[in-house]
Amino acid sequence: MTTGSLATARWFHVALLLMLGLGWGMTQPLGKMATEDGHGPFGLIFWQLVVCMIVLGAISLPRGKGIVWTWPAMRFYGIVAALGTLVPNATFYLSVARLPSGVMSMIISAVPMIAFPLALLLGMERFRWLRLAGLCLGLTGVALLAAPGAVLPEAGMVAFLPVAMIGPLCYALEGLYVARNGTAGMDAVQAMFGASVAGLLGCLPLALMTGQMFDPFAGFDRPEAALAVSSAIHALMYAAYVWLAFRAGAVFASQCSYIVTGAGIFWAMVLLGERFPPSLWLSLVLLLVGVALVSPREKAGREVSPAL
């Protein structure tokens, strides 16, 4: 490849990284919009998974990479569906209906801070003082969110911060599971397609038993449109992320998490008209610096399997 071609590819990767951050960041305020009609979490999750299954299936099936029926694959589907979708999305919809979308965008970035002490307990990481300092900074940023009158406009909102933190905890556990056990021989998009199908099958009885199932086509309005757009964006961004991780490396691709947080706050201001006090920006800086220090560096020779 020529120097000019390398430069073009590099700029394309940077542009794609920005697109990933902006796209995923938009799903936070769109998720808040989706709750405006009072739809329950499991009803929202069911239709979200329908869209994700269609999008990811359209990518996987033409490549001959459908559902794998081995026991390791089935176990992967079940665990990832629970930890990556059903539990965290249920708590997301419960909390985003009551908390500012920008605050939710900050909370979701706390995944590496939760994963670090868990990885230490499991013997998957070594202790580092610099990462401990990052953990303390990040926790300080989260604590600032909960300080009375600092960021949240209503004191009662503080009660939903622990609910909002369940999502990052689940994502951290999911990441540790995948890091230790892999994806049962599947590429990432194929694996997530199977997990979406498993999540759909698990969510259907929950939505029916709790009375949260609804018909999105009856009175299709802003909340239903937001749910559809958010779900499609998430599936497409995930597929693009896997492609970028394979082409440019996992460390480069993972930097989109910083853009997601900032973009989530930006879209909350644009789409929802949210405005934040200076203390939120201080909390954001502490949180992002903490995440940067805690996030592990990629091991030499580590590769990401191609997905597209």
PDB file of C-alpha atoms in Angstrom:
ATOM      1  CA  MET A   1       0.000   0.000   0.000  1.00  0.00           C
ATOM      2  CA  THR A   2       1.346   3.458  -0.942  1.00  0.00           C
ATOM      3  CA  THR A   3       1.903   6.310   1.504  1.00  0.00           C
ATOM      4  CA  GLY A   4      -1.094   8.130   0.052  1.00  0.00           C
ATOM      5  CA  SER A   5      -3.294   5.057   0.455  1.00  0.00           C
ATOM      6  CA  LEU A   6      -2.153   4.629   4.059  1.00  0.00           C
ATOM      7  CA  ALA A   7      -2.965   8.271   4.824  1.00  0.00           C
ATOM      8  CA  THR A   8      -6.401   7.902   3.221  1.00  0.00           C
ATOM      9  CA  ALA A   9      -7.115   4.759   5.224  1.00  0.00           C
ATOM     10  CA  ARG A  10      -5.976   6.465   8.424  1.00  0.00           C
ATOM     11  CA  TRP A  11      -8.308   9.422   7.902  1.00  0.00           C
ATOM     12  CA  PHE A  12     -11.151   7.051   7.032  1.00  0.00           C
ATOM     13  CA  HIS A  13     -10.587   5.178  10.295  1.00  0.00           C
ATOM     14  CA  VAL A  14     -10.624   8.461  12.243  1.00  0.00           C
ATOM     15  CA  ALA A  15     -13.844   9.532  10.508  1.00  0.00           C
ATOM     16  CA  LEU A  16     -15.430   6.168  11.276  1.00  0.00           C
ATOM     17  CA  LEU A  17     -14.336   6.472  14.913  1.00  0.00           C
ATOM     18  CA  LEU A  18     -16.077   9.846  15.158  1.00  0.00           C
ATOM     19  CA  MET A  19     -19.180   8.418  13.510  1.00  0.00           C
ATOM     20  CA  LEU A  20     -19.251   5.573  16.037  1.00  0.00           C
ATOM     21  CA  GLY A  21     -19.024   7.980  18.954  1.00  0.00           C
ATOM     22  CA  LEU A  22     -21.676  10.328  17.603  1.00  0.00           C
ATOM     23  CA  GLY A  23     -23.983   7.452  16.663  1.00  0.00           C
ATOM     24  CA  TRP A  24     -23.764   5.547  19.929  1.00  0.00           C
ATOM     25  CA  GLY A  25     -23.980   8.797  21.887  1.00  0.00           C
ATOM     26  CA  MET A  26     -27.304   9.554  20.219  1.00  0.00           C
ATOM     27  CA  THR A  27     -28.858   6.323  21.538  1.00  0.00           C
ATOM     28  CA  GLN A  28     -28.956   7.736  25.095  1.00  0.00           C
ATOM     29  CA  PRO A  29     -31.362  10.663  24.446  1.00  0.00           C
ATOM     30  CA  LEU A  30     -33.286   8.536  21.944  1.00  0.00           C
ATOM     31  CA  GLY A  31     -33.735   5.945  24.691  1.00  0.00           C
ATOM     32  CA  LYS A  32     -35.140   8.644  26.954  1.00  0.00           C
ATOM     33  CA  MET A  33     -37.556   9.711  24.210  1.00  0.00           C
ATOM     34  CA  ALA A  34     -38.694   6.095  23.857  1.00  0.00           C
ATOM     35  CA  THR A  35     -39.962   6.142  27.457  1.00  0.00           C
ATOM     36  CA  GLU A  36     -42.174   9.209  26.946  1.00  0.00           C
ATOM     37  CA  ASP A  37     -45.343   7.158  26.322  1.00  0.00           C
ATOM     38  CA  GLY A  38     -44.845   5.238  29.552  1.00  0.00           C
ATOM     39  CA  HIS A  39     -44.006   1.921  27.867  1.00  0.00           C
ATOM     40  CA  GLY A  40     -42.500  -0.611  30.285  1.00  0.00           C
ATOM     41  CA  PRO A  41     -38.850  -1.694  30.005  1.00  0.00           C
ATOM     42  CA  PHE A  42     -39.488  -5.237  28.760  1.00  0.00           C
ATOM     43  CA  GLY A  43     -41.829  -4.064  26.022  1.00  0.00           C
ATOM     44  CA  LEU A  44     -39.195  -1.583  24.860  1.00  0.00           C
ATOM     45  CA  ILE A  45     -36.446  -4.206  25.046  1.00  0.00           C
ATOM     46  CA  PHE A  46     -38.515  -6.693  23.030  1.00  0.00           C
ATOM     47  CA  TRP A  47     -38.960  -4.336  20.082  1.00  0.00           C
ATOM     48  CA  GLN A  48     -35.371  -3.125  20.384  1.00  0.00           C
ATOM     49  CA  LEU A  49     -34.206  -6.725  20.020  1.00  0.00           C
ATOM     50  CA  VAL A  50     -36.494  -7.252  17.039  1.00  0.00           C
ATOM     51  CA  VAL A  51     -34.732  -4.394  15.223  1.00  0.00           C
ATOM     52  CA  CYS A  52     -31.257  -5.567  16.313  1.00  0.00           C
ATOM     53  CA  MET A  53     -32.010  -9.128  15.222  1.00  0.00           C
ATOM     54  CA  ILE A  54     -33.126  -7.945  11.775  1.00  0.00           C
ATOM     55  CA  VAL A  55     -30.083  -5.702  11.260  1.00  0.00           C
ATOM     56  CA  LEU A  56     -27.485  -8.161  12.578  1.00  0.00           C
ATOM     57  CA  GLY A  57     -29.184 -11.057  10.800  1.00  0.00           C
ATOM     58  CA  ALA A  58     -29.016  -9.140   7.522  1.00  0.00           C
ATOM     59  CA  ILE A  59     -25.242  -8.906   8.017  1.00  0.00           C
ATOM     60  CA  SER A  60     -24.603 -12.439   9.277  1.00  0.00           C
ATOM     61  CA  LEU A  61     -26.968 -14.667   7.305  1.00  0.00           C
ATOM     62  CA  PRO A  62     -25.815 -13.710   3.762  1.00  0.00           C
ATOM     63  CA  ARG A  63     -22.296 -14.690   4.857  1.00  0.00           C
ATOM     64  CA  GLY A  64     -23.568 -18.121   5.908  1.00  0.00           C
ATOM     65  CA  LYS A  65     -23.065 -17.315   9.598  1.00  0.00           C
ATOM     66  CA  GLY A  66     -26.357 -18.069  11.279  1.00  0.00           C
ATOM     67  CA  ILE A  67     -27.201 -19.505  14.680  1.00  0.00           C
ATOM     68  CA  VAL A  68     -24.673 -22.016  16.067  1.00  0.00           C
ATOM     69  CA  TRP A  69     -26.365 -24.747  18.099  1.00  0.00           C
ATOM     70  CA  THR A  70     -23.401 -26.057  20.126  1.00  0.00           C
ATOM     71  CA  TRP A  71     -23.580 -26.034  23.918  1.00  0.00           C
ATOM     72  CA  PRO A  72     -20.801 -23.409  24.323  1.00  0.00           C
ATOM     73  CA  ALA A  73     -22.577 -21.145  21.812  1.00  0.00           C
ATOM     74  CA  MET A  74     -25.949 -21.575  23.534  1.00  0.00           C
ATOM     75  CA  ARG A  75     -24.372 -20.781  26.898  1.00  0.00           C
ATOM     76  CA  PHE A  76     -22.777 -17.684  25.365  1.00  0.00           C
ATOM     77  CA  TYR A  77     -26.121 -16.522  23.955  1.00  0.00           C
ATOM     78  CA  GLY A  78     -27.869 -16.914  27.306  1.00  0.00           C
ATOM     79  CA  ILE A  79     -25.234 -15.187  29.420  1.00  0.00           C
ATOM     80  CA  VAL A  80     -24.674 -12.310  27.008  1.00  0.00           C
ATOM     81  CA  ALA A  81     -28.423 -11.839  26.466  1.00  0.00           C
ATOM     82  CA  ALA A  82     -28.928 -11.538  30.239  1.00  0.00           C
ATOM     83  CA  LEU A  83     -25.867  -9.451  31.121  1.00  0.00           C
ATOM     84  CA  GLY A  84     -25.677  -7.453  27.895  1.00  0.00           C
ATOM     85  CA  THR A  85     -29.345  -6.738  27.204  1.00  0.00           C
ATOM     86  CA  LEU A  86     -32.135  -7.882  29.498  1.00  0.00           C
ATOM     87  CA  VAL A  87     -30.885  -6.686  32.891  1.00  0.00           C
ATOM     88  CA  PRO A  88     -28.903  -3.554  31.883  1.00  0.00           C
ATOM     89  CA  ASN A  89     -31.511  -2.339  29.392  1.00  0.00           C
ATOM     90  CA  ALA A  90     -34.314  -2.832  31.906  1.00  0.00           C
ATOM     91  CA  THR A  91     -32.475  -0.720  34.476  1.00  0.00           C
ATOM     92  CA  PHE A  92     -31.502   1.781  31.744  1.00  0.00           C
ATOM     93  CA  TYR A  93     -35.102   2.429  30.740  1.00  0.00           C
ATOM     94  CA  LEU A  94     -36.198   2.640  34.385  1.00  0.00           C
ATOM     95  CA  SER A  95     -33.508   5.198  35.246  1.00  0.00           C
ATOM     96  CA  VAL A  96     -33.308   7.219  31.998  1.00  0.00           C
ATOM     97  CA  ALA A  97     -37.020   8.037  32.362  1.00  0.00           C
ATOM     98  CA  ARG A  98     -36.136   9.836  35.609  1.00  0.00           C
ATOM     99  CA  LEU A  99     -32.530  11.021  35.185  1.00  0.00           C
ATOM    100  CA  PRO A 100     -31.087  13.499  32.661  1.00  0.00           C
ATOM    101  CA  SER A 101     -29.880  11.743  29.519  1.00  0.00           C
ATOM    102  CA  GLY A 102     -26.488  13.487  29.789  1.00  0.00           C
ATOM    103  CA  VAL A 103     -25.951  12.003  33.244  1.00  0.00           C
ATOM    104  CA  MET A 104     -26.793   8.550  31.896  1.00  0.00           C
ATOM    105  CA  SER A 105     -24.156   9.009  29.181  1.00  0.00           C
ATOM    106  CA  MET A 106     -21.577   9.654  31.893  1.00  0.00           C
ATOM    107  CA  ILE A 107     -22.618   6.704  34.025  1.00  0.00           C
ATOM    108  CA  ILE A 108     -22.363   4.224  31.155  1.00  0.00           C
ATOM    109  CA  SER A 109     -18.687   5.147  30.708  1.00  0.00           C
ATOM    110  CA  ALA A 110     -17.932   3.756  34.173  1.00  0.00           C
ATOM    111  CA  VAL A 111     -17.723   0.163  32.880  1.00  0.00           C
ATOM    112  CA  PRO A 112     -13.871  -0.063  32.986  1.00  0.00           C
ATOM    113  CA  MET A 113     -13.826   1.237  36.567  1.00  0.00           C
ATOM    114  CA  ILE A 114     -16.179  -1.515  37.677  1.00  0.00           C
ATOM    115  CA  ALA A 115     -14.409  -4.170  35.615  1.00  0.00           C
ATOM    116  CA  PHE A 116     -10.964  -3.412  37.107  1.00  0.00           C
ATOM    117  CA  PRO A 117     -11.608  -4.476  40.741  1.00  0.00           C
ATOM    118  CA  LEU A 118     -13.678  -7.452  39.547  1.00  0.00           C
ATOM    119  CA  ALA A 119     -10.815  -8.553  37.286  1.00  0.00           C
ATOM    120  CA  LEU A 120      -8.425  -8.262  40.233  1.00  0.00           C
ATOM    121  CA  LEU A 121     -10.651 -10.503  42.351  1.00  0.00           C
ATOM    122  CA  LEU A 122     -10.811 -13.056  39.528  1.00  0.00           C
ATOM    123  CA  GLY A 123      -7.051 -12.976  39.001  1.00  0.00           C
ATOM    124  CA  MET A 124      -7.426 -11.672  35.441  1.00  0.00           C
ATOM    125  CA  GLU A 125      -5.522  -8.426  36.055  1.00  0.00           C
ATOM    126  CA  ARG A 126      -2.496  -7.362  38.050  1.00  0.00           C
ATOM    127  CA  PHE A 127      -2.627  -4.573  40.585  1.00  0.00           C
ATOM    128  CA  ARG A 128      -1.271  -1.216  39.380  1.00  0.00           C
ATOM    129  CA  TRP A 129      -1.122   1.944  41.493  1.00  0.00           C
ATOM    130  CA  LEU A 130      -1.845   4.127  38.463  1.00  0.00           C
ATOM    131  CA  ARG A 131      -5.037   2.213  37.750  1.00  0.00           C
ATOM    132  CA  LEU A 132      -6.029   2.481  41.420  1.00  0.00           C
ATOM    133  CA  ALA A 133      -5.589   6.253  41.124  1.00  0.00           C
ATOM    134  CA  GLY A 134      -7.815   6.189  38.043  1.00  0.00           C
ATOM    135  CA  LEU A 135     -10.446   4.227  39.964  1.00  0.00           C
ATOM    136  CA  CYS A 136     -10.404   6.822  42.755  1.00  0.00           C
ATOM    137  CA  LEU A 137     -10.724   9.693  40.279  1.00  0.00           C
ATOM    138  CA  GLY A 138     -13.611   8.013  38.507  1.00  0.00           C
ATOM    139  CA  LEU A 139     -15.410   7.269  41.755  1.00  0.00           C
ATOM    140  CA  THR A 140     -14.943  10.897  42.775  1.00  0.00           C
ATOM    141  CA  GLY A 141     -16.607  11.936  39.521  1.00  0.00           C
ATOM    142  CA  VAL A 142     -19.556   9.614  40.185  1.00  0.00           C
ATOM    143  CA  ALA A 143     -19.797  10.828  43.786  1.00  0.00           C
ATOM    144  CA  LEU A 144     -19.971  14.406  42.512  1.00  0.00           C
ATOM    145  CA  LEU A 145     -23.029  13.436  40.459  1.00  0.00           C
ATOM    146  CA  ALA A 146     -24.733  12.287  43.660  1.00  0.00           C
ATOM    147  CA  ALA A 147     -23.769  15.331  45.734  1.00  0.00           C
ATOM    148  CA  PRO A 148     -26.922  17.240  46.785  1.00  0.00           C
ATOM    149  CA  GLY A 149     -27.612  20.123  44.394  1.00  0.00           C
ATOM    150  CA  ALA A 150     -24.390  19.607  42.426  1.00  0.00           C
ATOM    151  CA  VAL A 151     -25.635  18.126  39.143  1.00  0.00           C
ATOM    152  CA  LEU A 152     -29.076  16.584  39.475  1.00  0.00           C
ATOM    153  CA  PRO A 153     -31.892  19.159  39.362  1.00  0.00           C
ATOM    154  CA  GLU A 154     -34.077  17.247  41.853  1.00  0.00           C
ATOM    155  CA  ALA A 155     -32.931  15.626  45.088  1.00  0.00           C
ATOM    156  CA  GLY A 156     -35.172  12.596  44.525  1.00  0.00           C
ATOM    157  CA  MET A 157     -33.231  11.672  41.385  1.00  0.00           C
ATOM    158  CA  VAL A 158     -30.285  10.505  43.502  1.00  0.00           C
ATOM    159  CA  ALA A 159     -32.246   7.364  44.418  1.00  0.00           C
ATOM    160  CA  PHE A 160     -32.076   6.227  40.785  1.00  0.00           C
ATOM    161  CA  LEU A 161     -28.289   6.513  40.463  1.00  0.00           C
ATOM    162  CA  PRO A 162     -27.753   3.040  42.007  1.00  0.00           C
ATOM    163  CA  VAL A 163     -30.308   1.657  39.535  1.00  0.00           C
ATOM    164  CA  ALA A 164     -28.443   3.333  36.674  1.00  0.00           C
ATOM    165  CA  MET A 165     -25.156   1.786  37.879  1.00  0.00           C
ATOM    166  CA  ILE A 166     -26.543  -1.751  37.478  1.00  0.00           C
ATOM    167  CA  GLY A 167     -26.089  -1.425  33.703  1.00  0.00           C
ATOM    168  CA  PRO A 168     -22.329  -0.725  33.828  1.00  0.00           C
ATOM    169  CA  LEU A 169     -21.947  -3.552  36.377  1.00  0.00           C
ATOM    170  CA  CYS A 170     -23.631  -5.982  33.975  1.00  0.00           C
ATOM    171  CA  TYR A 171     -21.546  -4.776  31.034  1.00  0.00           C
ATOM    172  CA  ALA A 172     -18.380  -5.209  33.103  1.00  0.00           C
ATOM    173  CA  LEU A 173     -19.380  -8.777  34.027  1.00  0.00           C
ATOM    174  CA  GLU A 174     -20.244  -9.493  30.390  1.00  0.00           C
ATOM    175  CA  GLY A 175     -16.868  -8.175  29.237  1.00  0.00           C
ATOM    176  CA  LEU A 176     -15.003 -10.292  31.775  1.00  0.00           C
ATOM    177  CA  TYR A 177     -16.971 -13.379  30.736  1.00  0.00           C
ATOM    178  CA  VAL A 178     -16.160 -12.851  27.059  1.00  0.00           C
ATOM    179  CA  ALA A 179     -12.508 -12.049  27.843  1.00  0.00           C
ATOM    180  CA  ARG A 180     -12.142 -15.294  29.766  1.00  0.00           C
ATOM    181  CA  ASN A 181     -14.287 -17.621  27.616  1.00  0.00           C
ATOM    182  CA  GLY A 182     -14.334 -16.046  24.144  1.00  0.00           C
ATOM    183  CA  THR A 183     -17.265 -16.169  21.727  1.00  0.00           C
ATOM    184  CA  ALA A 184     -17.470 -19.942  21.240  1.00  0.00           C
ATOM    185  CA  GLY A 185     -15.724 -19.800  17.874  1.00  0.00           C
ATOM    186  CA  MET A 186     -18.103 -17.224  16.363  1.00  0.00           C
ATOM    187  CA  ASP A 187     -17.216 -13.779  15.048  1.00  0.00           C
ATOM    188  CA  ALA A 188     -18.590 -10.860  17.021  1.00  0.00           C
ATOM    189  CA  VAL A 189     -21.531  -9.939  14.768  1.00  0.00           C
ATOM    190  CA  GLN A 190     -22.619 -13.571  14.435  1.00  0.00           C
ATOM    191  CA  ALA A 191     -22.343 -14.001  18.213  1.00  0.00           C
ATOM    192  CA  MET A 192     -24.420 -10.895  18.902  1.00  0.00           C
ATOM    193  CA  PHE A 193     -27.015 -11.996  16.348  1.00  0.00           C
ATOM    194  CA  GLY A 194     -27.457 -15.232  18.284  1.00  0.00           C
ATOM    195  CA  ALA A 195     -27.529 -13.344  21.591  1.00  0.00           C
ATOM    196  CA  SER A 196     -30.228 -11.037  20.171  1.00  0.00           C
ATOM    197  CA  VAL A 197     -32.368 -14.043  19.241  1.00  0.00           C
ATOM    198  CA  ALA A 198     -31.869 -15.539  22.712  1.00  0.00           C
ATOM    199  CA  GLY A 199     -32.682 -12.198  24.329  1.00  0.00           C
ATOM    200  CA  LEU A 200     -35.834 -11.894  22.253  1.00  0.00           C
ATOM    201  CA  LEU A 201     -37.015 -15.341  23.330  1.00  0.00           C
ATOM    202  CA  GLY A 202     -36.238 -14.532  26.961  1.00  0.00           C
ATOM    203  CA  CYS A 203     -37.851 -11.101  26.857  1.00  0.00           C
ATOM    204  CA  LEU A 204     -41.138 -12.162  25.256  1.00  0.00           C
ATOM    205  CA  PRO A 205     -42.566 -14.008  28.299  1.00  0.00           C
ATOM    206  CA  LEU A 206     -41.336 -11.239  30.614  1.00  0.00           C
ATOM    207  CA  ALA A 207     -43.098  -8.580  28.543  1.00  0.00           C
ATOM    208  CA  LEU A 208     -46.301 -10.637  28.400  1.00  0.00           C
ATOM    209  CA  MET A 209     -46.338 -11.614  32.090  1.00  0.00           C
ATOM    210  CA  THR A 210     -45.732  -8.037  33.255  1.00  0.00           C
ATOM    211  CA  GLY A 211     -48.270  -6.567  30.833  1.00  0.00           C
ATOM    212  CA  GLN A 212     -45.594  -4.410  29.198  1.00  0.00           C
ATOM    213  CA  MET A 213     -46.004  -5.679  25.628  1.00  0.00           C
ATOM    214  CA  PHE A 214     -47.346  -3.043  23.254  1.00  0.00           C
ATOM    215  CA  ASP A 215     -47.988  -2.580  19.555  1.00  0.00           C
ATOM    216  CA  PRO A 216     -45.568   0.069  18.263  1.00  0.00           C
ATOM    217  CA  PHE A 217     -47.557   0.452  15.040  1.00  0.00           C
ATOM    218  CA  ALA A 218     -50.721   1.519  16.853  1.00  0.00           C
ATOM    219  CA  GLY A 219     -50.329   5.277  17.150  1.00  0.00           C
ATOM    220  CA  PHE A 220     -46.730   5.305  15.916  1.00  0.00           C
ATOM    221  CA  ASP A 221     -45.292   8.574  17.242  1.00  0.00           C
ATOM    222  CA  ARG A 222     -42.058  10.112  18.536  1.00  0.00           C
ATOM    223  CA  PRO A 223     -41.358   7.515  21.263  1.00  0.00           C
ATOM    224  CA  GLU A 224     -41.810   4.576  18.879  1.00  0.00           C
ATOM    225  CA  ALA A 225     -39.754   6.275  16.165  1.00  0.00           C
ATOM    226  CA  ALA A 226     -36.990   7.022  18.705  1.00  0.00           C
ATOM    227  CA  LEU A 227     -36.935   3.372  19.783  1.00  0.00           C
ATOM    228  CA  ALA A 228     -36.688   2.137  16.189  1.00  0.00           C
ATOM    229  CA  VAL A 229     -33.940   4.597  15.254  1.00  0.00           C
ATOM    230  CA  SER A 230     -31.985   3.944  18.469  1.00  0.00           C
ATOM    231  CA  SER A 231     -32.125   0.177  17.974  1.00  0.00           C
ATOM    232  CA  ALA A 232     -31.027   0.374  14.332  1.00  0.00           C
ATOM    233  CA  ILE A 233     -28.188   2.767  15.194  1.00  0.00           C
ATOM    234  CA  HIS A 234     -26.947   0.473  17.948  1.00  0.00           C
ATOM    235  CA  ALA A 235     -26.873  -2.576  15.675  1.00  0.00           C
ATOM    236  CA  LEU A 236     -25.161  -0.720  12.813  1.00  0.00           C
ATOM    237  CA  MET A 237     -22.627   0.953  15.107  1.00  0.00           C
ATOM    238  CA  TYR A 238     -21.774  -2.398  16.648  1.00  0.00           C
ATOM    239  CA  ALA A 239     -21.094  -3.947  13.259  1.00  0.00           C
ATOM    240  CA  ALA A 240     -18.979  -0.936  12.243  1.00  0.00           C
ATOM    241  CA  TYR A 241     -17.082  -1.113  15.550  1.00  0.00           C
ATOM    242  CA  VAL A 242     -16.108  -4.725  14.950  1.00  0.00           C
ATOM    243  CA  TRP A 243     -14.939  -3.890  11.413  1.00  0.00           C
ATOM    244  CA  LEU A 244     -12.867  -0.963  12.719  1.00  0.00           C
ATOM    245  CA  ALA A 245     -11.363  -3.059  15.524  1.00  0.00           C
ATOM    246  CA  PHE A 246     -10.200  -5.612  12.965  1.00  0.00           C
ATOM    247  CA  ARG A 247      -8.812  -3.037  10.526  1.00  0.00           C
ATOM    248  CA  ALA A 248      -7.300  -0.482  12.915  1.00  0.00           C
ATOM    249  CA  GLY A 249      -6.855  -2.465  16.130  1.00  0.00           C
ATOM    250  CA  ALA A 250      -8.934  -2.900  19.270  1.00  0.00           C
ATOM    251  CA  VAL A 251      -7.126  -0.149  21.200  1.00  0.00           C
ATOM    252  CA  PHE A 252      -7.821   2.424  18.484  1.00  0.00           C
ATOM    253  CA  ALA A 253     -11.474   1.361  18.195  1.00  0.00           C
ATOM    254  CA  SER A 254     -12.006   1.427  21.961  1.00  0.00           C
ATOM    255  CA  GLN A 255     -11.287   5.165  22.013  1.00  0.00           C
ATOM    256  CA  CYS A 256     -14.804   5.729  20.685  1.00  0.00           C
ATOM    257  CA  SER A 257     -16.005   5.297  24.300  1.00  0.00           C
ATOM    258  CA  TYR A 258     -14.701   8.777  25.141  1.00  0.00           C
ATOM    259  CA  ILE A 259     -16.517  10.235  22.143  1.00  0.00           C
ATOM    260  CA  VAL A 260     -19.703   8.383  23.119  1.00  0.00           C
ATOM    261  CA  THR A 261     -19.780  10.085  26.511  1.00  0.00           C
ATOM    262  CA  GLY A 262     -19.215  13.567  25.126  1.00  0.00           C
ATOM    263  CA  ALA A 263     -21.578  12.955  22.207  1.00  0.00           C
ATOM    264  CA  GLY A 264     -24.251  11.673  24.578  1.00  0.00           C
ATOM    265  CA  ILE A 265     -24.146  14.948  26.491  1.00  0.00           C
ATOM    266  CA  PHE A 266     -24.103  16.933  23.229  1.00  0.00           C
ATOM    267  CA  TRP A 267     -27.140  15.095  21.818  1.00  0.00           C
ATOM    268  CA  ALA A 268     -28.965  15.482  25.135  1.00  0.00           C
ATOM    269  CA  MET A 269     -28.528  19.233  24.830  1.00  0.00           C
ATOM    270  CA  VAL A 270     -29.567  19.302  21.151  1.00  0.00           C
ATOM    271  CA  LEU A 271     -32.431  16.797  21.145  1.00  0.00           C
ATOM    272  CA  LEU A 272     -33.799  17.227  24.670  1.00  0.00           C
ATOM    273  CA  GLY A 273     -32.731  20.772  25.522  1.00  0.00           C
ATOM    274  CA  GLU A 274     -30.875  19.611  28.639  1.00  0.00           C
ATOM    275  CA  ARG A 275     -28.521  22.098  30.289  1.00  0.00           C
ATOM    276  CA  PHE A 276     -25.931  21.281  32.926  1.00  0.00           C
ATOM    277  CA  PRO A 277     -24.147  23.152  35.732  1.00  0.00           C
ATOM    278  CA  PRO A 278     -20.338  23.570  35.835  1.00  0.00           C
ATOM    279  CA  SER A 279     -20.109  20.752  38.383  1.00  0.00           C
ATOM    280  CA  LEU A 280     -21.183  18.266  35.705  1.00  0.00           C
ATOM    281  CA  TRP A 281     -18.258  19.236  33.486  1.00  0.00           C
ATOM    282  CA  LEU A 282     -15.873  18.779  36.426  1.00  0.00           C
ATOM    283  CA  SER A 283     -17.419  15.376  37.102  1.00  0.00           C
ATOM    284  CA  LEU A 284     -17.046  14.507  33.401  1.00  0.00           C
ATOM    285  CA  VAL A 285     -13.336  15.377  33.396  1.00  0.00           C
ATOM    286  CA  LEU A 286     -12.689  13.325  36.545  1.00  0.00           C
ATOM    287  CA  LEU A 287     -14.619  10.379  35.142  1.00  0.00           C
ATOM    288  CA  LEU A 288     -12.918  10.357  31.740  1.00  0.00           C
ATOM    289  CA  VAL A 289      -9.430  10.749  33.231  1.00  0.00           C
ATOM    290  CA  GLY A 290     -10.220   7.910  35.616  1.00  0.00           C
ATOM    291  CA  VAL A 291     -11.447   5.703  32.776  1.00  0.00           C
ATOM    292  CA  ALA A 292      -8.306   6.491  30.739  1.00  0.00           C
ATOM    293  CA  LEU A 293      -6.063   5.409  33.631  1.00  0.00           C
ATOM    294  CA  VAL A 294      -8.060   2.301  34.530  1.00  0.00           C
ATOM    295  CA  SER A 295      -8.594   0.963  30.988  1.00  0.00           C
ATOM    296  CA  PRO A 296      -6.148  -1.875  30.282  1.00  0.00           C
ATOM    297  CA  ARG A 297      -3.621  -1.620  27.485  1.00  0.00           C
ATOM    298  CA  GLU A 298      -3.861  -4.180  24.696  1.00  0.00           C
ATOM    299  CA  LYS A 299      -1.484  -7.092  24.959  1.00  0.00           C
ATOM    300  CA  ALA A 300       1.074  -7.602  22.239  1.00  0.00           C
ATOM    301  CA  GLY A 301      -0.106  -9.834  19.429  1.00  0.00           C
ATOM    302  CA  ARG A 302      -3.743  -9.584  20.390  1.00  0.00           C
ATOM    303  CA  GLU A 303      -6.078  -9.534  17.411  1.00  0.00           C
ATOM    304  CA  VAL A 304      -9.758  -9.098  16.762  1.00  0.00           C
ATOM    305  CA  SER A 305     -11.443 -11.628  14.511  1.00  0.00           C
ATOM    306  CA  PRO A 306     -12.840 -10.184  11.309  1.00  0.00           C
ATOM    307  CA  ALA A 307     -16.590  -9.762  11.310  1.00  0.00           C
ATOM    308  CA  LEU A 308     -17.437  -8.306   7.918  1.00  0.00           C
TER     309      LEU A 308
END
